[in-house]
Amino acid sequence: MVPIQMDYIHIISNASLMVKFVLLLLLFFSVMSWSIIIIKLRYIRRAFKESDIFIDYFWKSRDLASAFTKAKQLTGSPVARIFRIGYAELRKLNTSGKPGDELVTDENSPSLHQGFSGTDNVKRSLRRAINTEMTRISQMVPFLATTGNTTPFIGLFGTVWGIMNSFHGIGQRGSASLAVVAPGISEALVATAAGLAVAIPAVIAFNHFMQKIRVIEMELHSFSADFLNILDRDILR
């Protein structure tokens, strides 16, 4: 195992400046990609865990005020955050903090009309909150797609450059022996392997995160619809 590692170190240390630059660029993409993967794994795992806790508490709670108190404790839950925004908007519209307290069932009364206008305001607040959450969750994820799409070509550039060096060595020495061709081919293979090694984890992680993000988005829309239904029932009551 040690001699093989020493061979790779020897190949990289004796590579041309362009190939070294390619490998350094691939190292940058690799470090950034793995940093994003670790950050997003922890973020999304926490989002799912705390959202499940909040949704379970929300349906068991007797009033929105207690759910709001619980939501303030679960800072990593996207569902709890949009609920806090919706509840804050609701409190602005109703000084008592309880939806439907000042609303009556007379269809022509201004209170009922005001109540429906209030739910429209809450609906707009929830929509903006969902858009904000999706932007937050999706941050840095596109870099993984960029890494998966570009690093194979960056590695391919290093491959082409290594082959060009091989042909240049053949032209200078007038010989096509293995000793002349091998260094350039080795550089080319290392660059190709490095490009694939960076791209494959990035593509896998990108697809995984996008699937999780879609689940979170559906969860946010579902909770928003349920929350608005609760407000509508209180208003009609």
Short mmCIF file of N, CA, C and O in Angstrom, two decimals, residues 19 21-34 142-160 188-204:
data_model
loop_
_atom_site.label_atom_id
_atom_site.label_comp_id
_atom_site.label_asym_id
_atom_site.label_seq_id
_atom_site.Cartn_x
_atom_site.Cartn_y
_atom_site.Cartn_z
N VAL A 19 -1.31 20.67 -15.08
CA VAL A 19 -1.97 19.54 -14.43
C VAL A 19 -2.07 19.78 -12.93
O VAL A 19 -3.08 19.45 -12.29
N PHE A 21 -2.34 22.67 -11.53
CA PHE A 21 -3.41 23.65 -11.37
C PHE A 21 -4.77 22.97 -11.46
O PHE A 21 -5.69 23.29 -10.68
N VAL A 22 -4.93 22.05 -12.40
CA VAL A 22 -6.19 21.31 -12.54
C VAL A 22 -6.50 20.53 -11.27
O VAL A 22 -7.62 20.55 -10.76
N LEU A 23 -5.49 19.84 -10.74
CA LEU A 23 -5.70 19.06 -9.51
C LEU A 23 -6.02 19.97 -8.32
O LEU A 23 -6.84 19.62 -7.46
N LEU A 24 -5.38 21.12 -8.26
CA LEU A 24 -5.67 22.07 -7.18
C LEU A 24 -7.10 22.60 -7.30
O LEU A 24 -7.80 22.74 -6.29
N LEU A 25 -7.54 22.86 -8.53
CA LEU A 25 -8.91 23.32 -8.74
C LEU A 25 -9.92 22.24 -8.35
O LEU A 25 -10.95 22.53 -7.73
N LEU A 26 -9.61 21.00 -8.69
CA LEU A 26 -10.48 19.89 -8.31
C LEU A 26 -10.51 19.72 -6.79
O LEU A 26 -11.55 19.38 -6.22
N LEU A 27 -9.38 19.96 -6.15
CA LEU A 27 -9.34 19.88 -4.68
C LEU A 27 -10.24 20.94 -4.06
O LEU A 27 -10.94 20.68 -3.07
N PHE A 28 -10.24 22.14 -4.64
CA PHE A 28 -11.12 23.20 -4.15
C PHE A 28 -12.59 22.79 -4.27
O PHE A 28 -13.37 22.93 -3.31
N PHE A 29 -12.98 22.26 -5.44
CA PHE A 29 -14.36 21.81 -5.62
C PHE A 29 -14.70 20.69 -4.64
O PHE A 29 -15.82 20.64 -4.11
N SER A 30 -13.76 19.80 -4.40
CA SER A 30 -14.01 18.68 -3.50
C SER A 30 -14.23 19.17 -2.06
O SER A 30 -15.17 18.74 -1.38
N VAL A 31 -13.36 20.07 -1.60
CA VAL A 31 -13.49 20.59 -0.23
C VAL A 31 -14.81 21.33 -0.06
O VAL A 31 -15.53 21.15 0.93
N MET A 32 -15.15 22.17 -1.04
CA MET A 32 -16.40 22.92 -0.96
C MET A 32 -17.61 21.98 -1.00
O MET A 32 -18.58 22.16 -0.25
N SER A 33 -17.56 20.98 -1.85
CA SER A 33 -18.69 20.06 -1.99
C SER A 33 -18.92 19.27 -0.70
O SER A 33 -20.06 19.17 -0.22
N TRP A 34 -17.84 18.74 -0.13
CA TRP A 34 -18.00 17.96 1.09
C TRP A 34 -18.43 18.84 2.27
O TRP A 34 -19.15 18.39 3.16
N PRO A 142 -27.17 24.25 -5.32
CA PRO A 142 -26.79 24.32 -6.74
C PRO A 142 -25.30 24.18 -7.00
O PRO A 142 -24.90 23.77 -8.10
N PHE A 143 -24.46 24.51 -6.01
CA PHE A 143 -23.02 24.35 -6.20
C PHE A 143 -22.66 22.88 -6.41
O PHE A 143 -21.71 22.56 -7.15
N LEU A 144 -23.42 21.97 -5.80
CA LEU A 144 -23.19 20.55 -6.01
C LEU A 144 -23.48 20.15 -7.45
O LEU A 144 -22.75 19.33 -8.03
N ALA A 145 -24.54 20.72 -8.01
CA ALA A 145 -24.85 20.45 -9.42
C ALA A 145 -23.76 21.00 -10.32
O ALA A 145 -23.35 20.36 -11.31
N THR A 146 -23.28 22.20 -9.99
CA THR A 146 -22.19 22.79 -10.77
C THR A 146 -20.94 21.92 -10.69
O THR A 146 -20.26 21.69 -11.71
N THR A 147 -20.65 21.41 -9.50
CA THR A 147 -19.49 20.54 -9.32
C THR A 147 -19.64 19.27 -10.14
O THR A 147 -18.71 18.84 -10.83
N GLY A 148 -20.82 18.65 -10.07
CA GLY A 148 -21.04 17.41 -10.81
C GLY A 148 -20.99 17.59 -12.31
O GLY A 148 -20.59 16.67 -13.04
N ASN A 149 -21.36 18.78 -12.79
CA ASN A 149 -21.37 19.02 -14.24
C ASN A 149 -20.01 19.46 -14.79
O ASN A 149 -19.70 19.19 -15.96
N THR A 150 -19.22 20.16 -13.97
CA THR A 150 -17.99 20.76 -14.50
C THR A 150 -16.72 19.98 -14.20
O THR A 150 -15.80 19.97 -15.02
N THR A 151 -16.65 19.34 -13.03
CA THR A 151 -15.37 18.70 -12.65
C THR A 151 -14.95 17.56 -13.58
O THR A 151 -13.73 17.39 -13.80
N PRO A 152 -15.88 16.77 -14.17
CA PRO A 152 -15.40 15.78 -15.15
C PRO A 152 -14.70 16.43 -16.34
O PRO A 152 -13.71 15.90 -16.86
N PHE A 153 -15.21 17.59 -16.76
CA PHE A 153 -14.59 18.28 -17.89
C PHE A 153 -13.26 18.93 -17.49
O PHE A 153 -12.34 19.02 -18.30
N ILE A 154 -13.19 19.39 -16.24
CA ILE A 154 -11.91 19.92 -15.76
C ILE A 154 -10.87 18.81 -15.72
O ILE A 154 -9.72 18.99 -16.13
N GLY A 155 -11.28 17.63 -15.23
CA GLY A 155 -10.38 16.49 -15.25
C GLY A 155 -10.02 16.07 -16.67
O GLY A 155 -8.87 15.70 -16.94
N LEU A 156 -11.00 16.17 -17.58
CA LEU A 156 -10.72 15.85 -18.98
C LEU A 156 -9.71 16.83 -19.59
O LEU A 156 -8.87 16.44 -20.41
N PHE A 157 -9.80 18.09 -19.18
CA PHE A 157 -8.81 19.06 -19.64
C PHE A 157 -7.40 18.65 -19.21
O PHE A 157 -6.44 18.74 -19.97
N GLY A 158 -7.28 18.19 -17.94
CA GLY A 158 -6.00 17.70 -17.48
C GLY A 158 -5.55 16.48 -18.26
O GLY A 158 -4.35 16.30 -18.53
N THR A 159 -6.51 15.64 -18.65
CA THR A 159 -6.19 14.46 -19.47
C THR A 159 -5.62 14.87 -20.82
O THR A 159 -4.59 14.35 -21.27
N VAL A 160 -6.30 15.79 -21.45
CA VAL A 160 -5.84 16.27 -22.76
C VAL A 160 -4.46 16.90 -22.65
O VAL A 160 -3.58 16.68 -23.49
N ALA A 188 -2.44 12.28 -17.11
CA ALA A 188 -3.78 12.31 -17.69
C ALA A 188 -4.74 11.43 -16.90
O ALA A 188 -5.86 11.83 -16.59
N LEU A 189 -4.29 10.24 -16.52
CA LEU A 189 -5.15 9.33 -15.79
C LEU A 189 -5.47 9.85 -14.39
O LEU A 189 -6.60 9.70 -13.90
N VAL A 190 -4.48 10.45 -13.73
CA VAL A 190 -4.72 11.01 -12.40
C VAL A 190 -5.74 12.13 -12.47
O VAL A 190 -6.65 12.22 -11.63
N ALA A 191 -5.63 13.01 -13.45
CA ALA A 191 -6.58 14.12 -13.59
C ALA A 191 -7.99 13.61 -13.89
O ALA A 191 -8.97 14.12 -13.33
N THR A 192 -8.08 12.59 -14.75
CA THR A 192 -9.40 12.03 -15.06
C THR A 192 -10.03 11.40 -13.82
O THR A 192 -11.21 11.62 -13.51
N ALA A 193 -9.25 10.60 -13.10
CA ALA A 193 -9.77 9.95 -11.89
C ALA A 193 -10.18 10.98 -10.84
O ALA A 193 -11.20 10.83 -10.17
N ALA A 194 -9.39 12.04 -10.69
CA ALA A 194 -9.71 13.07 -9.71
C ALA A 194 -11.01 13.79 -10.06
O ALA A 194 -11.84 14.06 -9.19
N GLY A 195 -11.19 14.08 -11.34
CA GLY A 195 -12.43 14.74 -11.76
C GLY A 195 -13.66 13.89 -11.48
O GLY A 195 -14.68 14.39 -10.99
N LEU A 196 -13.58 12.58 -11.74
CA LEU A 196 -14.70 11.69 -11.46
C LEU A 196 -14.92 11.53 -9.96
O LEU A 196 -16.06 11.46 -9.49
N ALA A 197 -13.82 11.48 -9.19
CA ALA A 197 -13.94 11.31 -7.74
C ALA A 197 -14.62 12.51 -7.10
O ALA A 197 -15.30 12.37 -6.08
N VAL A 198 -14.45 13.69 -7.68
CA VAL A 198 -15.11 14.88 -7.15
C VAL A 198 -16.56 14.94 -7.62
O VAL A 198 -17.46 15.31 -6.85
N ALA A 199 -16.82 14.55 -8.86
CA ALA A 199 -18.15 14.72 -9.44
C ALA A 199 -19.17 13.72 -8.90
O ALA A 199 -20.32 14.09 -8.63
N ILE A 200 -18.78 12.48 -8.72
CA ILE A 200 -19.74 11.43 -8.35
C ILE A 200 -20.41 11.71 -7.00
O ILE A 200 -21.65 11.68 -6.89
N PRO A 201 -19.67 11.99 -5.92
CA PRO A 201 -20.35 12.30 -4.64
C PRO A 201 -21.23 13.54 -4.73
O PRO A 201 -22.29 13.60 -4.10
N ALA A 202 -20.79 14.54 -5.52
CA ALA A 202 -21.57 15.77 -5.63
C ALA A 202 -22.92 15.50 -6.30
O ALA A 202 -23.95 16.03 -5.87
N VAL A 203 -22.92 14.68 -7.35
CA VAL A 203 -24.17 14.37 -8.05
C VAL A 203 -25.11 13.56 -7.16
O VAL A 203 -26.31 13.83 -7.09
N ILE A 204 -24.56 12.58 -6.46
CA ILE A 204 -25.38 11.77 -5.55
C ILE A 204 -25.99 12.65 -4.46
O ILE A 204 -27.19 12.55 -4.14
#
